[in-house]
Short mmCIF file of C-alpha atoms in Angstrom, two decimals:
data_model
loop_
_atom_site.label_atom_id
_atom_site.label_comp_id
_atom_site.label_asym_id
_atom_site.label_seq_id
_atom_site.Cartn_x
_atom_site.Cartn_y
_atom_site.Cartn_z
CA MET A 1 -33.16 -75.84 10.53
CA ALA A 2 -36.15 -77.33 10.94
CA ASP A 3 -38.95 -75.00 11.38
CA LYS A 4 -38.94 -71.65 12.76
CA SER A 5 -43.25 -71.58 11.57
CA ILE A 6 -43.14 -74.49 13.89
CA PRO A 7 -43.30 -72.64 17.09
CA ASP A 8 -41.64 -72.67 20.75
CA ILE A 9 -43.32 -72.89 23.81
CA PRO A 10 -43.89 -68.89 25.65
CA GLU A 11 -41.15 -68.27 28.04
CA VAL A 12 -43.64 -67.69 30.83
CA ARG A 13 -43.78 -70.33 33.81
CA THR A 14 -45.64 -70.54 37.09
CA PRO A 15 -44.98 -72.09 40.35
CA ASP A 16 -46.03 -75.77 39.50
CA ALA A 17 -45.26 -78.01 42.38
CA ASP A 18 -48.80 -79.35 41.92
CA GLN A 19 -48.66 -80.57 38.64
CA GLU A 20 -47.18 -83.84 39.18
CA GLU A 21 -49.62 -86.56 37.59
CA ALA A 22 -50.81 -89.64 39.00
CA VAL A 23 -47.95 -92.22 37.82
CA SER A 24 -47.41 -93.60 40.72
CA GLY A 25 -51.45 -93.05 42.25
CA ASN A 26 -49.60 -90.42 45.01
CA THR A 27 -50.17 -86.74 45.11
CA PRO A 28 -47.11 -84.54 46.12
CA SER A 29 -45.56 -84.55 49.24
CA GLU A 30 -44.98 -81.39 51.55
CA ASP A 31 -41.20 -81.23 51.53
CA GLY A 32 -41.12 -78.11 53.62
CA ILE A 33 -38.67 -75.05 53.55
CA SER A 34 -35.29 -76.59 51.46
CA ARG A 35 -32.16 -75.63 53.38
CA ARG A 36 -31.37 -73.25 50.09
CA LYS A 37 -34.85 -70.93 51.09
CA LEU A 38 -33.99 -71.30 54.82
CA LEU A 39 -30.30 -69.73 54.02
CA GLY A 40 -31.42 -67.66 50.97
CA THR A 41 -30.89 -64.62 52.35
CA ALA A 42 -29.54 -64.65 55.73
CA GLY A 43 -25.66 -63.52 54.62
CA ALA A 44 -27.55 -60.48 52.42
CA THR A 45 -29.67 -59.22 55.84
CA GLY A 46 -26.38 -59.40 57.92
CA LEU A 47 -24.23 -57.74 55.50
CA ALA A 48 -26.93 -54.91 55.42
CA LEU A 49 -27.69 -54.48 59.58
CA GLY A 50 -23.68 -54.83 59.42
CA ALA A 51 -23.23 -51.84 57.09
CA ALA A 52 -25.56 -50.10 58.95
CA GLY A 53 -24.73 -50.99 62.85
CA GLY A 54 -21.19 -52.15 63.17
CA ALA A 55 -21.03 -55.08 65.41
CA VAL A 56 -25.22 -55.03 65.19
CA GLY A 57 -24.53 -57.46 62.08
CA TYR A 58 -23.56 -60.08 63.35
CA ALA A 59 -25.51 -60.44 66.05
CA ALA A 60 -28.99 -60.11 64.36
CA ALA A 61 -30.80 -62.69 62.98
CA PRO A 62 -33.76 -62.44 60.62
CA SER A 63 -37.01 -63.53 62.16
CA GLU A 64 -38.06 -65.26 58.90
CA ALA A 65 -36.65 -65.91 55.83
CA THR A 66 -37.11 -63.62 53.21
CA PRO A 67 -39.22 -65.12 50.54
CA LEU A 68 -37.87 -65.91 46.93
CA SER A 69 -38.45 -64.07 44.05
CA SER A 70 -40.95 -65.66 41.51
CA LEU A 71 -37.90 -66.38 39.34
CA GLY A 72 -36.26 -68.83 41.81
CA SER A 73 -39.21 -70.07 43.42
CA ASN A 74 -41.04 -71.89 40.50
CA ARG A 75 -40.47 -75.59 40.79
CA VAL A 76 -40.70 -78.44 38.26
CA VAL A 77 -41.89 -81.44 40.35
CA PHE A 78 -39.71 -84.53 38.92
CA HIS A 79 -41.74 -87.56 39.13
CA VAL A 80 -44.46 -87.05 36.47
CA LYS A 81 -46.09 -88.88 33.28
CA HIS A 82 -43.64 -87.46 30.87
CA GLN A 83 -40.15 -86.53 31.89
CA PRO A 84 -39.40 -82.79 32.37
CA GLY A 85 -37.67 -80.54 30.28
CA ILE A 86 -40.16 -81.45 27.00
CA THR A 87 -43.81 -79.18 27.59
CA GLU A 88 -42.11 -77.00 30.14
CA GLY A 89 -41.60 -73.48 28.87
CA LEU A 90 -38.26 -72.19 27.49
CA GLN A 91 -35.72 -71.56 30.02
CA ALA A 92 -32.97 -68.90 30.54
CA ARG A 93 -29.92 -71.47 30.62
CA GLY A 94 -29.59 -74.94 29.23
CA HIS A 95 -26.67 -77.61 28.93
CA LEU A 96 -27.09 -80.65 26.57
CA THR A 97 -24.39 -83.45 27.37
CA ALA A 98 -24.26 -86.63 26.14
CA PHE A 99 -21.89 -89.44 28.11
CA ASP A 100 -20.49 -93.21 26.68
CA LEU A 101 -20.35 -95.67 29.32
CA THR A 102 -16.42 -96.68 29.93
CA PRO A 103 -15.22 -99.51 29.34
CA GLY A 104 -16.55 -102.82 31.38
CA ALA A 105 -19.11 -100.66 32.08
CA GLY A 106 -22.71 -102.56 31.29
CA ARG A 107 -25.89 -103.03 32.18
CA LYS A 108 -25.66 -103.26 36.31
CA GLU A 109 -23.32 -100.01 35.97
CA ALA A 110 -26.01 -98.03 33.60
CA ALA A 111 -28.42 -98.82 36.15
CA ALA A 112 -26.86 -97.61 38.87
CA LEU A 113 -26.07 -94.87 37.65
CA LEU A 114 -29.50 -93.76 36.46
CA ARG A 115 -30.45 -94.45 39.62
CA ARG A 116 -27.89 -91.98 40.72
CA TRP A 117 -29.26 -89.17 38.70
CA SER A 118 -32.66 -89.44 38.72
CA ALA A 119 -32.09 -89.11 42.36
CA THR A 120 -30.04 -85.75 42.64
CA ALA A 121 -32.81 -84.52 39.84
CA GLU A 122 -35.67 -84.97 42.09
CA ARG A 123 -33.41 -83.20 44.73
CA LEU A 124 -32.26 -80.62 42.84
CA MET A 125 -35.58 -79.63 40.93
CA ALA A 126 -36.90 -79.02 44.59
CA GLY A 127 -33.93 -76.57 45.40
CA GLU A 128 -32.16 -78.64 48.01
CA ALA A 129 -28.68 -79.73 47.67
CA ALA A 130 -27.42 -82.91 46.25
CA ALA A 131 -27.05 -85.75 49.04
CA HIS A 132 -23.24 -86.37 48.99
CA ASP A 133 -20.14 -83.37 48.27
CA ASP A 134 -22.83 -80.48 47.10
CA THR A 135 -20.55 -78.11 45.60
CA ASP A 136 -22.58 -75.02 47.04
CA VAL A 137 -23.18 -73.62 43.78
CA ALA A 138 -26.48 -73.13 44.14
CA ARG A 139 -27.14 -72.56 47.93
CA ASP A 140 -28.98 -69.15 47.91
CA ALA A 141 -31.16 -70.14 45.14
CA GLY A 142 -34.41 -71.47 44.93
CA PRO A 143 -35.65 -74.39 42.39
CA SER A 144 -35.22 -71.91 39.38
CA SER A 145 -37.50 -73.63 37.25
CA LEU A 146 -34.82 -76.43 36.86
CA THR A 147 -35.27 -79.51 34.69
CA LEU A 148 -33.45 -82.61 33.83
CA THR A 149 -34.11 -85.11 31.14
CA PHE A 150 -32.40 -88.25 30.50
CA GLY A 151 -32.07 -90.36 26.57
CA PHE A 152 -30.37 -92.87 25.34
CA GLY A 153 -28.56 -93.15 22.39
CA HIS A 154 -28.39 -96.21 20.06
CA SER A 155 -25.14 -97.29 20.78
CA PHE A 156 -26.50 -97.89 24.45
CA PHE A 157 -27.85 -100.85 23.75
CA SER A 158 -25.25 -103.18 22.50
CA ARG A 159 -23.13 -100.95 25.35
CA THR A 160 -25.21 -102.97 27.93
CA GLY A 161 -26.45 -106.52 25.88
CA LEU A 162 -29.83 -104.82 25.29
CA GLU A 163 -30.42 -104.60 21.52
CA LYS A 164 -33.63 -106.44 21.47
CA GLN A 165 -35.15 -103.46 23.19
CA ARG A 166 -33.67 -100.94 20.90
CA PRO A 167 -36.76 -98.82 19.34
CA VAL A 168 -36.56 -99.22 15.69
CA SER A 169 -36.78 -95.09 15.83
CA LEU A 170 -34.00 -95.22 16.98
CA ASP A 171 -32.20 -95.91 13.72
CA PRO A 172 -29.25 -93.91 12.49
CA LEU A 173 -30.62 -90.16 10.88
CA PRO A 174 -30.47 -90.20 7.40
CA ASP A 175 -27.67 -88.11 5.76
CA PHE A 176 -28.32 -84.33 4.95
CA SER A 177 -27.18 -81.58 1.99
CA SER A 178 -26.53 -79.01 4.75
CA ASP A 179 -24.59 -81.68 7.14
CA HIS A 180 -21.12 -80.84 8.16
CA LEU A 181 -21.58 -83.04 11.42
CA ASP A 182 -18.65 -83.52 14.13
CA LYS A 183 -18.63 -87.08 14.64
CA ALA A 184 -17.10 -86.28 18.00
CA ARG A 185 -19.82 -83.94 18.95
CA SER A 186 -22.55 -86.30 17.76
CA ASN A 187 -24.63 -88.77 19.53
CA GLY A 188 -23.48 -90.60 22.42
CA ASP A 189 -24.40 -93.52 24.85
CA LEU A 190 -26.51 -91.44 27.06
CA TRP A 191 -27.60 -87.81 26.98
CA VAL A 192 -28.83 -85.25 29.45
CA GLN A 193 -30.48 -82.28 29.21
CA ILE A 194 -30.38 -79.35 31.56
CA GLY A 195 -32.51 -76.52 31.79
CA ALA A 196 -33.11 -73.17 34.51
CA ASP A 197 -34.14 -69.63 34.74
CA ASP A 198 -30.55 -69.01 36.64
CA ALA A 199 -26.98 -69.83 35.06
CA LEU A 200 -25.69 -71.27 38.45
CA VAL A 201 -28.58 -73.58 38.98
CA ALA A 202 -27.91 -75.23 35.89
CA PHE A 203 -24.20 -74.88 36.50
CA HIS A 204 -24.66 -76.97 39.34
CA ALA A 205 -26.87 -79.53 37.90
CA LEU A 206 -24.36 -80.14 35.54
CA ARG A 207 -21.25 -80.30 37.84
CA ALA A 208 -23.54 -82.66 40.13
CA ILE A 209 -24.64 -85.36 37.07
CA GLN A 210 -21.18 -85.02 35.88
CA LYS A 211 -19.51 -85.78 39.50
CA ASP A 212 -22.64 -88.87 39.84
CA ALA A 213 -21.38 -90.12 36.93
CA GLY A 214 -17.97 -91.43 38.28
CA SER A 215 -15.95 -94.18 36.77
CA ALA A 216 -19.41 -95.69 34.66
CA ALA A 217 -19.29 -93.11 32.08
CA ARG A 218 -17.35 -90.44 30.82
CA ILE A 219 -18.53 -86.71 28.71
CA ARG A 220 -18.60 -87.21 25.21
CA TRP A 221 -19.59 -83.99 24.51
CA GLN A 222 -21.28 -80.83 26.05
CA MET A 223 -22.77 -77.75 24.74
CA ASN A 224 -24.05 -74.73 26.51
CA GLY A 225 -27.26 -72.58 25.71
CA PHE A 226 -29.29 -69.36 26.38
CA ASN A 227 -32.61 -68.16 25.86
CA ARG A 228 -34.10 -64.77 27.31
CA THR A 229 -34.87 -64.21 30.91
CA PRO A 230 -38.67 -64.52 31.88
CA GLY A 231 -40.04 -61.31 32.48
CA ALA A 232 -37.50 -59.54 30.19
CA THR A 233 -40.05 -58.03 27.90
CA ALA A 234 -43.47 -56.43 28.79
CA HIS A 235 -45.39 -59.18 28.10
CA PRO A 236 -45.06 -62.78 27.41
CA MET A 237 -44.21 -63.40 23.36
CA THR A 238 -42.79 -65.96 21.26
CA ALA A 239 -38.68 -65.97 21.78
CA ARG A 240 -36.66 -64.47 18.87
CA ASN A 241 -33.08 -66.52 18.29
CA LEU A 242 -30.18 -64.70 16.95
CA MET A 243 -31.09 -64.12 13.45
CA GLY A 244 -33.82 -62.00 15.38
CA GLN A 245 -36.32 -63.63 14.10
CA LEU A 246 -39.70 -64.68 16.24
CA ASP A 247 -38.83 -68.68 16.38
CA GLY A 248 -41.42 -70.56 17.49
CA THR A 249 -44.96 -69.65 16.17
CA ARG A 250 -46.31 -72.82 15.08
CA ASN A 251 -45.34 -75.66 18.16
CA PRO A 252 -48.02 -77.60 18.33
CA LYS A 253 -49.68 -76.71 22.05
CA PRO A 254 -50.69 -79.35 24.89
CA ALA A 255 -54.23 -78.16 24.41
CA GLU A 256 -54.59 -79.62 20.66
CA PRO A 257 -56.38 -82.77 20.70
CA ASP A 258 -53.37 -84.35 19.08
CA PHE A 259 -50.65 -83.14 20.88
CA ASP A 260 -49.89 -86.65 22.57
CA LYS A 261 -50.55 -88.20 19.63
CA ARG A 262 -47.70 -86.67 17.60
CA ILE A 263 -45.22 -86.19 20.76
CA PHE A 264 -45.09 -89.04 23.14
CA VAL A 265 -45.22 -92.79 22.66
CA PRO A 266 -48.67 -93.93 23.53
CA SER A 267 -49.05 -96.92 26.42
CA SER A 268 -49.50 -99.49 23.25
CA GLY A 269 -49.82 -99.89 19.49
CA SER A 270 -47.31 -97.73 18.45
CA GLY A 271 -44.77 -100.68 17.56
CA ASP A 272 -42.55 -99.16 20.22
CA PRO A 273 -41.33 -101.18 23.26
CA ALA A 274 -43.33 -101.09 26.00
CA TRP A 275 -40.68 -99.09 28.37
CA MET A 276 -40.90 -96.64 25.54
CA ALA A 277 -44.73 -95.66 26.83
CA ASN A 278 -45.38 -92.15 27.69
CA GLY A 279 -41.58 -91.14 26.00
CA SER A 280 -40.58 -89.36 23.40
CA TYR A 281 -37.76 -88.96 20.78
CA ALA A 282 -35.53 -86.10 21.11
CA VAL A 283 -33.54 -84.87 17.73
CA VAL A 284 -30.50 -82.56 18.83
CA ARG A 285 -28.72 -80.69 15.75
CA ARG A 286 -26.35 -77.79 16.77
CA ILE A 287 -26.91 -75.40 13.92
CA ARG A 288 -24.71 -72.45 13.20
CA MET A 289 -25.97 -69.61 11.68
CA LEU A 290 -23.80 -67.80 9.51
CA LEU A 291 -24.34 -64.42 10.66
CA ASP A 292 -22.05 -62.42 8.63
CA ASP A 293 -23.66 -63.56 5.47
CA TRP A 294 -26.98 -63.13 7.24
CA GLU A 295 -26.95 -59.76 8.55
CA LYS A 296 -26.16 -58.41 5.23
CA LEU A 297 -29.70 -59.18 3.89
CA SER A 298 -31.92 -56.52 3.41
CA LEU A 299 -34.86 -56.46 5.98
CA LYS A 300 -36.91 -57.42 3.09
CA THR A 301 -34.71 -60.26 1.89
CA GLN A 302 -34.75 -61.60 5.01
CA GLU A 303 -38.57 -61.99 5.66
CA ASN A 304 -38.88 -63.33 1.97
CA VAL A 305 -36.00 -65.68 3.20
CA ILE A 306 -38.40 -67.01 6.39
CA GLY A 307 -41.96 -66.26 5.13
CA ARG A 308 -42.70 -63.65 7.99
CA ARG A 309 -42.38 -60.03 9.61
CA LYS A 310 -39.02 -59.82 11.46
CA SER A 311 -40.90 -57.26 13.53
CA ASP A 312 -43.93 -59.39 15.18
CA GLY A 313 -43.51 -63.02 13.46
CA ALA A 314 -46.88 -62.12 11.20
CA PRO A 315 -46.79 -64.05 7.79
CA LEU A 316 -46.26 -61.55 5.07
CA SER A 317 -49.65 -62.61 3.59
CA GLY A 318 -51.17 -60.19 6.45
CA GLY A 319 -52.57 -59.91 9.71
CA THR A 320 -50.88 -61.05 13.53
CA GLU A 321 -48.15 -63.66 14.46
CA THR A 322 -50.90 -66.34 14.95
CA THR A 323 -53.14 -65.56 11.42
CA ALA A 324 -53.23 -68.47 9.29
CA MET A 325 -50.48 -68.15 6.54
CA ASP A 326 -52.17 -67.86 3.12
CA LEU A 327 -50.13 -69.58 0.78
CA GLU A 328 -51.64 -68.62 -2.64
CA LYS A 329 -51.77 -64.84 -1.97
CA THR A 330 -50.22 -63.26 -4.51
CA ASP A 331 -48.75 -59.41 -5.30
CA ALA A 332 -49.73 -57.26 -8.27
CA GLN A 333 -47.11 -59.19 -10.27
CA GLY A 334 -48.46 -62.36 -9.55
CA ASN A 335 -45.96 -63.59 -7.26
CA TYR A 336 -46.55 -64.89 -4.22
CA VAL A 337 -46.54 -63.01 -1.42
CA VAL A 338 -44.79 -65.61 0.58
CA PRO A 339 -42.61 -67.39 -1.66
CA GLY A 340 -42.40 -70.72 -2.68
CA ASN A 341 -39.08 -70.97 -0.97
CA ALA A 342 -39.50 -69.56 2.35
CA HIS A 343 -38.99 -71.13 5.22
CA ALA A 344 -42.44 -71.01 6.82
CA ARG A 345 -43.79 -71.96 3.94
CA ILE A 346 -41.87 -75.55 3.24
CA SER A 347 -41.86 -76.32 6.97
CA ARG A 348 -45.74 -76.14 7.51
CA PRO A 349 -47.39 -79.17 8.81
CA ASP A 350 -49.76 -79.12 5.85
CA GLN A 351 -46.71 -79.28 3.30
CA ASN A 352 -45.56 -82.08 4.90
CA GLY A 353 -48.19 -84.58 5.38
CA GLY A 354 -48.90 -83.20 8.81
CA ALA A 355 -45.59 -84.11 10.08
CA ALA A 356 -45.11 -82.07 13.14
CA ILE A 357 -42.42 -81.62 15.41
CA LEU A 358 -42.36 -79.66 19.04
CA ARG A 359 -39.35 -77.54 19.19
CA ARG A 360 -37.84 -76.52 22.60
CA PRO A 361 -34.02 -75.15 21.30
CA PHE A 362 -31.50 -73.14 22.93
CA SER A 363 -29.34 -70.27 21.62
CA TYR A 364 -25.59 -70.80 21.43
CA HIS A 365 -22.30 -68.49 21.49
CA ASP A 366 -19.10 -69.96 21.40
CA GLY A 367 -16.79 -66.97 20.67
CA PHE A 368 -15.62 -66.31 17.66
CA ASP A 369 -13.34 -67.63 15.01
CA SER A 370 -9.88 -66.59 13.96
CA ASP A 371 -10.92 -64.34 11.41
CA GLY A 372 -13.87 -63.06 13.55
CA VAL A 373 -16.66 -64.67 12.73
CA PRO A 374 -19.14 -65.72 15.24
CA ASP A 375 -19.66 -69.09 16.00
CA ALA A 376 -23.09 -68.81 17.45
CA GLY A 377 -26.64 -70.24 16.45
CA LEU A 378 -29.22 -72.66 17.38
CA LEU A 379 -29.21 -75.81 20.11
CA PHE A 380 -32.19 -77.25 18.31
CA VAL A 381 -34.15 -79.69 20.39
CA CYS A 382 -37.03 -81.31 19.07
CA TRP A 383 -39.85 -83.69 20.49
CA GLN A 384 -41.98 -86.32 18.25
CA ALA A 385 -43.44 -89.82 18.90
CA ASP A 386 -41.79 -91.20 15.35
CA PRO A 387 -38.47 -89.17 14.61
CA LEU A 388 -39.03 -90.57 10.82
CA ARG A 389 -42.39 -88.99 10.55
CA GLY A 390 -41.40 -85.94 12.24
CA PHE A 391 -37.94 -84.46 12.32
CA VAL A 392 -36.96 -86.72 9.16
CA THR A 393 -40.05 -85.60 6.87
CA ILE A 394 -39.92 -82.26 7.82
CA GLN A 395 -36.08 -81.50 6.94
CA ARG A 396 -36.30 -83.74 3.94
CA LYS A 397 -38.38 -81.17 2.84
CA LEU A 398 -36.22 -78.55 3.69
CA ASP A 399 -33.01 -80.21 2.53
CA ARG A 400 -34.71 -79.93 -1.43
CA GLY A 401 -35.24 -76.21 -1.56
CA ASP A 402 -35.37 -73.93 1.55
CA ALA A 403 -33.85 -70.80 1.25
CA LEU A 404 -32.42 -70.24 5.19
CA SER A 405 -30.74 -73.24 4.42
CA LYS A 406 -27.63 -71.07 2.56
CA TYR A 407 -27.65 -69.14 5.88
CA ILE A 408 -27.15 -72.16 8.42
CA ARG A 409 -24.79 -75.19 8.82
CA HIS A 410 -25.83 -78.28 11.01
CA GLU A 411 -22.64 -79.40 12.83
CA ALA A 412 -23.35 -81.72 15.09
CA SER A 413 -26.20 -84.44 15.71
CA GLY A 414 -27.83 -86.90 17.87
CA LEU A 415 -30.80 -89.15 18.44
CA PHE A 416 -32.18 -89.83 22.06
CA ALA A 417 -34.96 -92.25 23.32
CA VAL A 418 -36.16 -90.95 25.88
CA PRO A 419 -38.61 -92.79 28.10
CA GLY A 420 -41.30 -91.45 29.98
CA GLY A 421 -41.45 -89.94 33.68
CA ALA A 422 -39.80 -92.19 36.81
CA ALA A 423 -42.98 -92.88 39.38
CA ARG A 424 -42.21 -92.40 42.82
CA GLY A 425 -39.77 -94.89 44.21
CA GLU A 426 -38.50 -95.45 40.62
CA TYR A 427 -35.61 -94.14 38.50
CA VAL A 428 -35.51 -92.95 34.69
CA GLY A 429 -35.33 -96.05 32.38
CA GLN A 430 -36.17 -98.57 35.23
CA ARG A 431 -38.36 -100.32 33.11
CA LEU A 432 -36.02 -100.82 30.44
CA LEU A 433 -32.54 -101.78 32.70
CA GLU A 434 -34.27 -104.07 35.18
CA GLY A 435 -37.58 -105.41 32.39
#
């Protein structure tokens, strides 16, 4: 599963309408109060008045809109240097979807589709309704930290006649021993990642994107995920996965000097095509956790498999969650305190030539098998400037002796080239499709 010791991003966000970077040289515009914000509490206010005073409830109107809660008002801006949904904190709800272009659809149709998707993403992320045939599913909500992220799969380039623009880094991933991949739920021409802190806001975006696809593309596969809701814990903390482990302690941090070099494609000198500047590569894996087997283990055994304490994520060598792991520390019998095959030991960057990935996953639960076994685990999404030096390097090491491999199974996989953010007046992928 690539790395419980390479951490996720904290679960907390703040309203961020000022985060727009100077991609186009413009500053964020003031769009005013959206239709949703104006209508957000009118229904509830009228209902309360009606219960108290009969017909007065229908005649009275609120003098001003009640502000949205902090959770609903959080906004991520669409026009940024790097596409949204990469460095933002974990969201409570996620949808991962792959599309295939329909027979006869090519570069022209793909360009029109990405133009529609980008316009819809900009509106929905601002808390506005879709431009056409909005379903009203999210009518009363604010942006709720909604992000939409778009990428291209290996097959997209042959479908559109753009083989010469296909990055070498998009070559198919190698096979791994833990792979039990369902091809029908893997890869795809186009990939869309949706995240939000409200389930209805996320579903609304999913439906809008599907409707925008029209006759140009059809859904290949779609997966639903979740994380802990921001504010559910007494203080911000690293997320837990369905095994109960803190999952994401050692994620690269944007403040680190080499963060961009590890995660984003530079403007020049990388060997990637120019249209990938400021972009990143997303590896997507549906990793089933064999929870019945895992939960039979004692706490001590679980901690030895991971190499960290379950209670607080601290390394078994001692300290707190962020204490550096002492790989040489031994017990009275001379055994390593952090076992040699512990997941956290094997996946460390310093054990993999400095390889690092930015993990940004969602948990999933798709019910139970006929014998009552939960179909649950991790929708693993990781970001890197070069998949061969990132995910592939780490996963090959894990493949050779990770204690966790016995309790997980990789059931679907995809690799997608995610271009940089769109400047104002542009759509995502425009430099590829019109270059």
